[in-house]
mmCIF file of C-alpha atoms in Angstrom:
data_model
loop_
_atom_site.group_PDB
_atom_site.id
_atom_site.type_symbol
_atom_site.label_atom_id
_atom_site.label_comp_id
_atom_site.label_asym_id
_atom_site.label_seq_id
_atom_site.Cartn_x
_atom_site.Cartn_y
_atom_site.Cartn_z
ATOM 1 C CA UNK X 1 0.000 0.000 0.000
ATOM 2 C CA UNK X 2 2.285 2.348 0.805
ATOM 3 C CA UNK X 3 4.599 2.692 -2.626
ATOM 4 C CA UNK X 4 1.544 1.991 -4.790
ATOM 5 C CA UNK X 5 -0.581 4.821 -6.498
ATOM 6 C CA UNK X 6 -4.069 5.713 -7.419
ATOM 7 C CA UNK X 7 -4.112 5.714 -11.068
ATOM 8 C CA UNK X 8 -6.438 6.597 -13.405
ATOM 9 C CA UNK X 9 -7.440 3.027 -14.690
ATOM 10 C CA UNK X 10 -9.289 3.143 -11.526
ATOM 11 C CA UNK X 11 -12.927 2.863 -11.684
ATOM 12 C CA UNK X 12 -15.235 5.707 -10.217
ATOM 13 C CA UNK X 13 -16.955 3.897 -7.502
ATOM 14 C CA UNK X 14 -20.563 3.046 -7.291
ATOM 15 C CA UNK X 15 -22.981 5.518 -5.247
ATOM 16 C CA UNK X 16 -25.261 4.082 -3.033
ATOM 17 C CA UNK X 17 -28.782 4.023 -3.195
ATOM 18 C CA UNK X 18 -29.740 7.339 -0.854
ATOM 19 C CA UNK X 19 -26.165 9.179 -1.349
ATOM 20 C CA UNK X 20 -22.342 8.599 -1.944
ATOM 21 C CA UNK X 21 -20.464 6.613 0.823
ATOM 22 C CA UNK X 22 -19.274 8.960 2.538
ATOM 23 C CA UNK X 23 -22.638 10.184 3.056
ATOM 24 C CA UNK X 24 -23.732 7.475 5.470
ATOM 25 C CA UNK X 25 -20.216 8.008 7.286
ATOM 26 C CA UNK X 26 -21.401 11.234 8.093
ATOM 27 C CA UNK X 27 -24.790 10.430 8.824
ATOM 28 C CA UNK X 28 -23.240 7.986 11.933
ATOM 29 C CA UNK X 29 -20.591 10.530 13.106
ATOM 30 C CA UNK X 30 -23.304 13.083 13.479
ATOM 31 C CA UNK X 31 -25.581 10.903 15.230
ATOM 32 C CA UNK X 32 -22.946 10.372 17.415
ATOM 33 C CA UNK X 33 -22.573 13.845 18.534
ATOM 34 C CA UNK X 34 -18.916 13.739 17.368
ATOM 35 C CA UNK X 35 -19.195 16.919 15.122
ATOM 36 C CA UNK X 36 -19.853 19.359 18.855
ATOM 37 C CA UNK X 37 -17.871 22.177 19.816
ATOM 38 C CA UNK X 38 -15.555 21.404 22.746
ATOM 39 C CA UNK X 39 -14.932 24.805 24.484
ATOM 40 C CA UNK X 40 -14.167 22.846 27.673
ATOM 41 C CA UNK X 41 -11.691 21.194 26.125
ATOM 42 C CA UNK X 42 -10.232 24.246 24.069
ATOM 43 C CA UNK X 43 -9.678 26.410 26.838
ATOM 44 C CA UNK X 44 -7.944 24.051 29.621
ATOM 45 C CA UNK X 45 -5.487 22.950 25.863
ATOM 46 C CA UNK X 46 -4.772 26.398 24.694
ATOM 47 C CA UNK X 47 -4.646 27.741 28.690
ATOM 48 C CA UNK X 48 -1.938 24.787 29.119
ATOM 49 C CA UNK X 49 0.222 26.169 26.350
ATOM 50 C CA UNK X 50 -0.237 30.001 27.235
ATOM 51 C CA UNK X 51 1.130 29.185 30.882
ATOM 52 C CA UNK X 52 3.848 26.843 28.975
ATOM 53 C CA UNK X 53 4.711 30.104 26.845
ATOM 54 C CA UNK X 54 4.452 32.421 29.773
ATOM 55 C CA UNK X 55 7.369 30.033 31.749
ATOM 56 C CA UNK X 56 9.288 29.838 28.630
ATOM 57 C CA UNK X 57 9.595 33.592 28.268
ATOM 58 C CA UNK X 58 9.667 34.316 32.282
ATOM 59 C CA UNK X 59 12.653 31.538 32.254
ATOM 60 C CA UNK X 60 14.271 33.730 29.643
ATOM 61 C CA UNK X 61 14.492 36.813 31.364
ATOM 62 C CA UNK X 62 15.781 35.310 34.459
ATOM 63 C CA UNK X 63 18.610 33.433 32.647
ATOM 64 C CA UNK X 64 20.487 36.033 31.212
ATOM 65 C CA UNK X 65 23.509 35.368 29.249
ATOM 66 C CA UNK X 66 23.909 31.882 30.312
ATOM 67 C CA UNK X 67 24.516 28.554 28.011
ATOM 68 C CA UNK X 68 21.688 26.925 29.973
ATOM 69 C CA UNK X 69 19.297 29.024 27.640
ATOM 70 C CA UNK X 70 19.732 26.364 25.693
ATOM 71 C CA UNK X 71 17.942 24.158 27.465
ATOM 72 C CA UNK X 72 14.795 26.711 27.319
ATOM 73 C CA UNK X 73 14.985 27.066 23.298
ATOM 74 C CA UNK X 74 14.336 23.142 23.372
ATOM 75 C CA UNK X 75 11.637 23.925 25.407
ATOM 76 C CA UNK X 76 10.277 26.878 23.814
ATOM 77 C CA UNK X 77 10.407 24.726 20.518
ATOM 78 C CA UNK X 78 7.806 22.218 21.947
ATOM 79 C CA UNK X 79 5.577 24.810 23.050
ATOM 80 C CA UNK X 80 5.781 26.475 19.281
ATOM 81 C CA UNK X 81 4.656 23.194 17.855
ATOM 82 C CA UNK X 82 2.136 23.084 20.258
ATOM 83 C CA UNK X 83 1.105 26.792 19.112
ATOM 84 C CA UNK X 84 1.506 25.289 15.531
ATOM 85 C CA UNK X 85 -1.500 22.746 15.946
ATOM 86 C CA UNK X 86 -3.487 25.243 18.269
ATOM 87 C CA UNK X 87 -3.130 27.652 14.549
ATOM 88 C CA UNK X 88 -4.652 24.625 12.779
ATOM 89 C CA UNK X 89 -7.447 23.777 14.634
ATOM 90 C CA UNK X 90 -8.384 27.280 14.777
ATOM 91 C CA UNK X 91 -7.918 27.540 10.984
ATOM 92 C CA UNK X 92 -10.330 24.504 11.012
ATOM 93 C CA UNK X 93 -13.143 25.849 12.557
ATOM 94 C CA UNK X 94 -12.949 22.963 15.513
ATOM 95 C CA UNK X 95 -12.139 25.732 18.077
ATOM 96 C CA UNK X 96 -14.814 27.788 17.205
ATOM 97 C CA UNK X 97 -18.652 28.026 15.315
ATOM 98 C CA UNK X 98 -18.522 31.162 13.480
ATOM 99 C CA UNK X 99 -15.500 32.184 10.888
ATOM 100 C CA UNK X 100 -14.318 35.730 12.923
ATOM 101 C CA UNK X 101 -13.294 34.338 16.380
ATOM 102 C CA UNK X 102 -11.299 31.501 14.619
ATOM 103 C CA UNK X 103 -9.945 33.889 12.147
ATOM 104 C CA UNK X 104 -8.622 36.684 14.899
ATOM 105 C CA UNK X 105 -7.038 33.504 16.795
ATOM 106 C CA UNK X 106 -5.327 31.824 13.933
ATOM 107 C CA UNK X 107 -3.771 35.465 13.311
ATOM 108 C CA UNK X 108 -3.004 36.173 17.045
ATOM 109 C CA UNK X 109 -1.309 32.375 16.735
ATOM 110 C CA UNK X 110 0.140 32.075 13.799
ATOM 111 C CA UNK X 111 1.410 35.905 12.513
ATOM 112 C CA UNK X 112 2.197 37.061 15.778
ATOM 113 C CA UNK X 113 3.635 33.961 18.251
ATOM 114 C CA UNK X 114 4.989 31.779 15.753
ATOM 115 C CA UNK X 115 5.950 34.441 12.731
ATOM 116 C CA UNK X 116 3.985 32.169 10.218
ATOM 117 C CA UNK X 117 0.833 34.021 7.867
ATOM 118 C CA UNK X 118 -1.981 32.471 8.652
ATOM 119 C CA UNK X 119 -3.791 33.855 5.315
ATOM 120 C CA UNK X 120 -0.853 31.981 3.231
ATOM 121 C CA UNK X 121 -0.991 28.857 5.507
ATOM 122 C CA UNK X 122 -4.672 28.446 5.422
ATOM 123 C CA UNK X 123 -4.866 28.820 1.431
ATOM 124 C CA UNK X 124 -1.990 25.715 1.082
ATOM 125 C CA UNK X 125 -3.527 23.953 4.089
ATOM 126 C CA UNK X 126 -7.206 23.585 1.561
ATOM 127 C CA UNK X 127 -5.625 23.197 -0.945
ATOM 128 C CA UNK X 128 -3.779 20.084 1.172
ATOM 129 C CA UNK X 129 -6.861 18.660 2.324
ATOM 130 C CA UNK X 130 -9.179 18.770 -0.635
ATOM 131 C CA UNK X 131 -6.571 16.741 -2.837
ATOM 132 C CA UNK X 132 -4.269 14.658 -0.695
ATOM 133 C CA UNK X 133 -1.114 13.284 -2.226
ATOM 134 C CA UNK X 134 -2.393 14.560 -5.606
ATOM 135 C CA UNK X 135 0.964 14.980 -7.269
ATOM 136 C CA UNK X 136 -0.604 18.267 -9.348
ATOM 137 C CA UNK X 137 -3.192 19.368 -6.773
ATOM 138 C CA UNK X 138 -1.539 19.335 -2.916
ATOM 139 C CA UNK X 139 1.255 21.848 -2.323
ATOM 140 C CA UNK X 140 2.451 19.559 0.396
ATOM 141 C CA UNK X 141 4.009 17.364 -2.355
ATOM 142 C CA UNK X 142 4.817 19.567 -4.495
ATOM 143 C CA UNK X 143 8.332 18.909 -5.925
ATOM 144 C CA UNK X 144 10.759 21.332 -4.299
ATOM 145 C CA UNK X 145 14.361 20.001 -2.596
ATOM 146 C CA UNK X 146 12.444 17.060 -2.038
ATOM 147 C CA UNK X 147 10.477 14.309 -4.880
ATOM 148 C CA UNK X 148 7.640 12.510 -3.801
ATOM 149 C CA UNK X 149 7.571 10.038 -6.455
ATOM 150 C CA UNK X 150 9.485 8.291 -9.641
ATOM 151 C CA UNK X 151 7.808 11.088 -12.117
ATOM 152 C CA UNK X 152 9.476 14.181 -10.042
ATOM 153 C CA UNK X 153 12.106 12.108 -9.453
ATOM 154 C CA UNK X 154 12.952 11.873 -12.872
ATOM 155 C CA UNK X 155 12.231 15.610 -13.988
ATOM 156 C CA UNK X 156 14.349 16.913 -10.698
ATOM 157 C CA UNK X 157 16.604 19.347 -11.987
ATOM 158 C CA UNK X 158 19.429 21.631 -9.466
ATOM 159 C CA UNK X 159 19.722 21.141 -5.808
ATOM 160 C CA UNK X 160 16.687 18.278 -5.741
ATOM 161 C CA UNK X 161 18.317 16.600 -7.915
ATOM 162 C CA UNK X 162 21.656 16.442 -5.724
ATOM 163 C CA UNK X 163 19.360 15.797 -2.598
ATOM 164 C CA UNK X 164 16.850 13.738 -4.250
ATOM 165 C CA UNK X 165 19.487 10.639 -4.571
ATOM 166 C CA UNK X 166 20.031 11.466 -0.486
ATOM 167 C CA UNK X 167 16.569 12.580 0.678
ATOM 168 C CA UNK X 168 15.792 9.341 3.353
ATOM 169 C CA UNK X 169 19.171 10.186 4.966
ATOM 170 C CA UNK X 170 18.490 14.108 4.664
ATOM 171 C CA UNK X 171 14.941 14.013 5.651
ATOM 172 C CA UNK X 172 15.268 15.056 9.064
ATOM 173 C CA UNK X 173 18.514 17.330 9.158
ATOM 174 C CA UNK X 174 16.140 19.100 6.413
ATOM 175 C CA UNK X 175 13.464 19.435 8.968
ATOM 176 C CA UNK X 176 16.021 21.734 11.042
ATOM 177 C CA UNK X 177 14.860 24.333 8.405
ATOM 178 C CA UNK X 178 11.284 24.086 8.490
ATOM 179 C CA UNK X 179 10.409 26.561 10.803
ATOM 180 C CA UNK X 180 12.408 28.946 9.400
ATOM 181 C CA UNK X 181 11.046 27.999 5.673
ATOM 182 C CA UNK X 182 7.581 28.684 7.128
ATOM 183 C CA UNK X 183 8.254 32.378 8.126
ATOM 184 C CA UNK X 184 10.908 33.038 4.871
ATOM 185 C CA UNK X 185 7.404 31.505 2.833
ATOM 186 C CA UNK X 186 4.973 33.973 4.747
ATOM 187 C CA UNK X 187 7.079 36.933 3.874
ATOM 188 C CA UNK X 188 7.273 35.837 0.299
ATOM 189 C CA UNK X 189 3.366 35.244 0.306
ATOM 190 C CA UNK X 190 2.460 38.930 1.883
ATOM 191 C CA UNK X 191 2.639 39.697 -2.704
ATOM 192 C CA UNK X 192 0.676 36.749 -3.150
ATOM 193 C CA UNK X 193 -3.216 36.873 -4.112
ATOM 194 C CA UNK X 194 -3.512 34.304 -1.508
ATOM 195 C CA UNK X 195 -3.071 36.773 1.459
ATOM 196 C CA UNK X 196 -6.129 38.206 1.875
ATOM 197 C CA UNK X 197 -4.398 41.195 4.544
ATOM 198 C CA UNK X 198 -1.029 41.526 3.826
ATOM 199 C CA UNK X 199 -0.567 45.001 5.085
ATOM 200 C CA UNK X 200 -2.095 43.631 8.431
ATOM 201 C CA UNK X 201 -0.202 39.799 8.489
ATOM 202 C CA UNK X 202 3.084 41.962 7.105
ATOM 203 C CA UNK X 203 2.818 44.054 10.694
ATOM 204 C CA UNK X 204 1.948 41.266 12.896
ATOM 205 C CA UNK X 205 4.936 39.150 11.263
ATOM 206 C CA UNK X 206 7.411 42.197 11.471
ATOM 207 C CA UNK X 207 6.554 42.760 14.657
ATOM 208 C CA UNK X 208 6.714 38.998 15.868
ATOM 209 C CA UNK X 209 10.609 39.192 14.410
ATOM 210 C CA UNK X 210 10.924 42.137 16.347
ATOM 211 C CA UNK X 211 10.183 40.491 19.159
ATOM 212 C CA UNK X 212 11.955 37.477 18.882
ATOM 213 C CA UNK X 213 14.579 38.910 17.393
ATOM 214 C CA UNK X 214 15.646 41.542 19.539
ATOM 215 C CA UNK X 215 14.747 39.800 22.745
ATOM 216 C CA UNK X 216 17.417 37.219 21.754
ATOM 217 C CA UNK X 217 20.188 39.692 20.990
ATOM 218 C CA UNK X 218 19.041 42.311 23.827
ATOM 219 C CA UNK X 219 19.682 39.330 26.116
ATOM 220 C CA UNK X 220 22.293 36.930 24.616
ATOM 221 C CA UNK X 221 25.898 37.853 23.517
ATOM 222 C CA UNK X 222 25.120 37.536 20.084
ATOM 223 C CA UNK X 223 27.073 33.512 20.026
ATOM 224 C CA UNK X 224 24.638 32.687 22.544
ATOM 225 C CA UNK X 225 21.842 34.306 20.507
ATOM 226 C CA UNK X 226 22.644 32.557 17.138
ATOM 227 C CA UNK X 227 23.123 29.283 19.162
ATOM 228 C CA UNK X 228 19.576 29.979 20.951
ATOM 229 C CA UNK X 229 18.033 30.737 17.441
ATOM 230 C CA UNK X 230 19.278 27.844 15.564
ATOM 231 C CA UNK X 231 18.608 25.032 18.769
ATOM 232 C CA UNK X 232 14.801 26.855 18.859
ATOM 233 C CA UNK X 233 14.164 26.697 14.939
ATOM 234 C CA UNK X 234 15.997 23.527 14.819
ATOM 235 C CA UNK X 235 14.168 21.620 17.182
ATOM 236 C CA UNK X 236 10.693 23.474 16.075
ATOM 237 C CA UNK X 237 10.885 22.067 12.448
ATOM 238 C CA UNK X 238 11.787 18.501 13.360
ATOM 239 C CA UNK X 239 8.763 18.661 15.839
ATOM 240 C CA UNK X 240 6.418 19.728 13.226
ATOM 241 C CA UNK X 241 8.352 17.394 10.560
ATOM 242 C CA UNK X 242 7.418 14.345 13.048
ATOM 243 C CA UNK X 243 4.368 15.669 13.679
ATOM 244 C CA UNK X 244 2.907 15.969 10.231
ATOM 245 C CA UNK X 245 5.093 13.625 7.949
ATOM 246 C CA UNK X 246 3.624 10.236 9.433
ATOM 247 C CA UNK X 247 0.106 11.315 7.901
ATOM 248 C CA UNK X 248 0.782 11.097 4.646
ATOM 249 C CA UNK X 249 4.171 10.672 3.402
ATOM 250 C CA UNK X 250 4.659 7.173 1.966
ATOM 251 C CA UNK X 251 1.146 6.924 1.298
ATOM 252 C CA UNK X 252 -0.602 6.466 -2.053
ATOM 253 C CA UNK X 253 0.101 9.092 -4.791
ATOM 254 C CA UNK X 254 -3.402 10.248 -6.544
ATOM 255 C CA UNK X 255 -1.851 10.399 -10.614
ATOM 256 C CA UNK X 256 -3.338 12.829 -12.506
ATOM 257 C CA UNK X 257 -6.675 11.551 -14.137
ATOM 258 C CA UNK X 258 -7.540 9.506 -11.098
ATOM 259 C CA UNK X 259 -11.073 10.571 -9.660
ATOM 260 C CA UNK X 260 -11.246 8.383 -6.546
ATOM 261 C CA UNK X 261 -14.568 9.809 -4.418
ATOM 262 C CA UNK X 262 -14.019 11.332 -1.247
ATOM 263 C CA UNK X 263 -13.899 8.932 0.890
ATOM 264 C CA UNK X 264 -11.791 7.001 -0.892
ATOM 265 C CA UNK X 265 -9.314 9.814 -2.011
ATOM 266 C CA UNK X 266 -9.211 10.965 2.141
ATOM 267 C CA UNK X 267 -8.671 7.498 3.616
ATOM 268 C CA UNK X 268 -6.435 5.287 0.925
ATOM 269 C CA UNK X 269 -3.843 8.368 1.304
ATOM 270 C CA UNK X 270 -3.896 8.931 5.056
ATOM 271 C CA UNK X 271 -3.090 6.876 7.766
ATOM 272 C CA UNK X 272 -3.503 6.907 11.405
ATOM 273 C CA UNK X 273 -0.923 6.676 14.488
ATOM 274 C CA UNK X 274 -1.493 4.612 17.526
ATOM 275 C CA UNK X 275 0.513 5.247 20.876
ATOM 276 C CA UNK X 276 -1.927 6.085 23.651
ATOM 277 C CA UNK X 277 -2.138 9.644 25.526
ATOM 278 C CA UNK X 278 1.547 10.650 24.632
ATOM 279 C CA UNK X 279 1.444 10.587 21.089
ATOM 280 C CA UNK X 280 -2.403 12.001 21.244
ATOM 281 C CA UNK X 281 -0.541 14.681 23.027
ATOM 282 C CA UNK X 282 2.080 14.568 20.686
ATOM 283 C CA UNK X 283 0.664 15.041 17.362
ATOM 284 C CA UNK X 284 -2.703 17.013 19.140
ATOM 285 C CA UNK X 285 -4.708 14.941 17.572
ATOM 286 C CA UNK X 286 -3.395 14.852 14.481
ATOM 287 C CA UNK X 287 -2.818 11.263 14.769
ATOM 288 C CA UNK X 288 -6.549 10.066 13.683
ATOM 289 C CA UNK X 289 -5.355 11.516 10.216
ATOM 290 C CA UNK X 290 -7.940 9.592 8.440
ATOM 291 C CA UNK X 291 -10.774 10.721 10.484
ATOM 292 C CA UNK X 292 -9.849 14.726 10.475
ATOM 293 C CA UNK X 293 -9.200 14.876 6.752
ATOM 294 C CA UNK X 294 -12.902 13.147 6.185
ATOM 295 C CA UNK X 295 -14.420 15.373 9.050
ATOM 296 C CA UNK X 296 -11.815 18.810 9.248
ATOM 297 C CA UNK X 297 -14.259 20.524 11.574
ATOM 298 C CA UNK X 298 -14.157 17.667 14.452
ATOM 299 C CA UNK X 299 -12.880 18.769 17.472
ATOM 300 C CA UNK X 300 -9.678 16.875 18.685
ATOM 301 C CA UNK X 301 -11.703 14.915 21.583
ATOM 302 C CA UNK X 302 -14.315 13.505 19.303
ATOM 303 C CA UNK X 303 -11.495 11.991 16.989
ATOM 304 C CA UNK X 304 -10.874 8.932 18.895
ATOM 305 C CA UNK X 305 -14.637 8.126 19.158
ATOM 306 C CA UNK X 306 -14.798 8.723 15.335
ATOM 307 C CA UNK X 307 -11.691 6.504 14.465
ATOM 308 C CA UNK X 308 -13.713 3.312 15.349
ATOM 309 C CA UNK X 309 -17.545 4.372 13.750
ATOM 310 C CA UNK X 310 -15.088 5.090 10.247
ATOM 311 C CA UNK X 311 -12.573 1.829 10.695
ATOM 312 C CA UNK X 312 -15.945 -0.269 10.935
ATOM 313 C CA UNK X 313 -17.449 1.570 8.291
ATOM 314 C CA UNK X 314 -14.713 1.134 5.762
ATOM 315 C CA UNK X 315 -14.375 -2.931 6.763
ATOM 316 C CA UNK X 316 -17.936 -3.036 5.868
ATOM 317 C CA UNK X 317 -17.142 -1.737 2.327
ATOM 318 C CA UNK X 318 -14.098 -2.965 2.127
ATOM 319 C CA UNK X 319 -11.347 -0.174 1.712
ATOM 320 C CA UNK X 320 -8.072 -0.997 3.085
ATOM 321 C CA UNK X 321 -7.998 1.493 6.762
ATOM 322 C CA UNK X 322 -4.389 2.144 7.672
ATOM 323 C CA UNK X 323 -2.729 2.327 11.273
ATOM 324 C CA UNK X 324 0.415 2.318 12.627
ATOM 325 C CA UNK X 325 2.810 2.841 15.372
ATOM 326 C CA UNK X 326 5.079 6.339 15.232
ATOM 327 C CA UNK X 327 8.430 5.039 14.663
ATOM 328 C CA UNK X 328 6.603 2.466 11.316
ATOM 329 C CA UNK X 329 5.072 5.436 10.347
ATOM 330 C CA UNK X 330 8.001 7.142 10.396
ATOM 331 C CA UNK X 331 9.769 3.989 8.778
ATOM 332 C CA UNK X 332 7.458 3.831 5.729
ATOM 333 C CA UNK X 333 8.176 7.291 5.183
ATOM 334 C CA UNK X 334 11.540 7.360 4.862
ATOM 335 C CA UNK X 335 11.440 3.681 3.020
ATOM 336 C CA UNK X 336 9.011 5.762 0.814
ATOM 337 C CA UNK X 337 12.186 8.280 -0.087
ATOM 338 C CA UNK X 338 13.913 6.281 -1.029
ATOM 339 C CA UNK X 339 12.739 4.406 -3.328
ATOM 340 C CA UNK X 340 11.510 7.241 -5.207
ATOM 341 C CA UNK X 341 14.754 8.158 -5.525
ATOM 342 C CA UNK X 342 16.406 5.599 -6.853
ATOM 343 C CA UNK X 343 16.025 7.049 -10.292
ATOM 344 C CA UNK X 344 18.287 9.546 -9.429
ATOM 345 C CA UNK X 345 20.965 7.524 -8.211
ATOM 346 C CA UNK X 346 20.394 5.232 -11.683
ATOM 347 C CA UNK X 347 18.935 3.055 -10.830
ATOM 348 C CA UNK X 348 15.378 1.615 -12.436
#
């Protein structure tokens, strides 16, 4: 499953008598009272992270210029990825009913804590989730330093080229970069169409960096301060790396021409993570991958409850429901890399 592809030889697949199959799905989820707003929930999540923030910062000041600040970048780089998936369930709607609240959060979140636009994020996160591992369609496998599959492999020109024969081994000394991709990105976006406010997202960013920035040089001799930065960023991208990489990567490629339905197209390229309360906490939920791309607007809580109405559901009609532990999912991922690029190191 994991190296194959949806091609387009496959057949569109039947409907059912009273609606599609994913129409019954939802018809037992919401029955189920798994679609309700958790603001319970919400508040004691995001209130946790807020006080894990405040300590972070308060822990800063009271350092000074000491090596040991190193040891509260690792920890400020948890509580960023935690910020991270507090930005995308806001962006989802699960946090909040109506569109403003959400939308004033994810920009409070995203722009001005983590340096990230939230207008550019949201328009590749859609994009993401209406066509999954669509090798045309979903920005997230896009071919940039990385391929995602024998085609791009074969048409890599440049640096991912050079990297695409290495990319298993490079994978997660890449993710050092991430977060620092994600604000470079934003910046670039603020002239993009997709930024709805970019005089208002270019303010809250510049005055995030200004921030962050200047705090760490005001504080830090300025080798402690590049140090801080780069264990902070560093650690930040490989959390969101290992956070969002098991979901998909490795997973069936949609070729172009394929017109799988929805179900089909959200669950045959997702797969789900098990490892109890840590890696719930982990990934924030992220982990029932299959259930949040079929159902974006569940909150977190309900996910778990969900996971075992949809794995029924798709035994019944017979579509292969993936699960696995972290570290496999990891695993697959990286087996995934390389193999794609093995046309680039010639072989065939």
């Amino acid at each position: 499953m994991a190296d194959s592809a949806i091609s387009s030889d496959v057949p569109r697949t039947r409907e059912r008598e009273k609606g599609s199959d994913f129409s019954e799905l939802s018809r037992r989820i919401t029955e189920a009272g798994l679609l309700r707003r958790r603001p319970l929930y919400y508040t004691v999540r995001f209130g946790t992270v807020a006080l894990a923030l405040t300590g972070c910062v308060a822990a800063f000041l009271v350092l000074g210029d000491s090596w040991i600040q190193l040891i509260v970048a690792a920890a400020l780089a948890v509580v960023f990825g935690q910020l991270g998936l507090a930005a995308h369930d806001l962006a989802h709607r699960q946090v909040f009913s109506r569109r403003r609240p959400g939308e004033i959060g994810g920009l409070l979140v995203a722009d001005v804590l983590l340096g990230m636009s939230y207008g550019w994020w949201m328009n590749k996160h859609t994009r993401h989730h209406a066509n999954p591992n669509h090798e045309k369609k979903d920005p997230d496998v896009a071919p940039d330093i990385i391929v995602w599959s024998r085609r791009q492999a074969k048409q890599a020109k440049g640096p991912a080229r050079f990297i695409g024969k290495h990319q298993a081994a490079l994978f997660f000394p890449l993710l050092t970069l991430e977060g620092l991709n994600l604000s470079f990105s934003s910046l670039r976006a603020l002239r993009s169409p997709s930024v709805k406010r970019p005089v208002l997202e270019g303010t809250l960013l510049v005055a995030h960096f200004a921030v962050y920035f200047g705090g760490v040089f005001l504080v830090l001799s300025p080798g402690r301060a590049l140090a801080f930065v780069a264990v902070h960023q560093g650690l930040f991208g490989i959390y969101l790396g290992s956070v969002f990489a098991p979901n998909h990567k490795g997973m069936p490629m949609i070729e172009e021409g394929a017109e799988p339905d929805f179900l089909r197209r959200q669950v045959l390229t997702s797969r789900n993570v098990d490892g109890g309360a840590f890696v719930e906490a982990f990934m924030g939920g992220l982990n029932h991958q299959i259930e949040h791309h079929l159902f974006p607007g569940m909150p977190t809580p309900a996910l778990g409850r969900a996971q075992v109405i949809t794995e029924r559901y798709c035994a019944e009609l017979g579509i292969p429901y993936r699960r696995t532990g972290l570290i496999s999912s990891h695993r697959e991922a990286l087996r995934h890399l390389r193999r794609v690029g093995e046309p680039l190191r010639g072989k065939r």
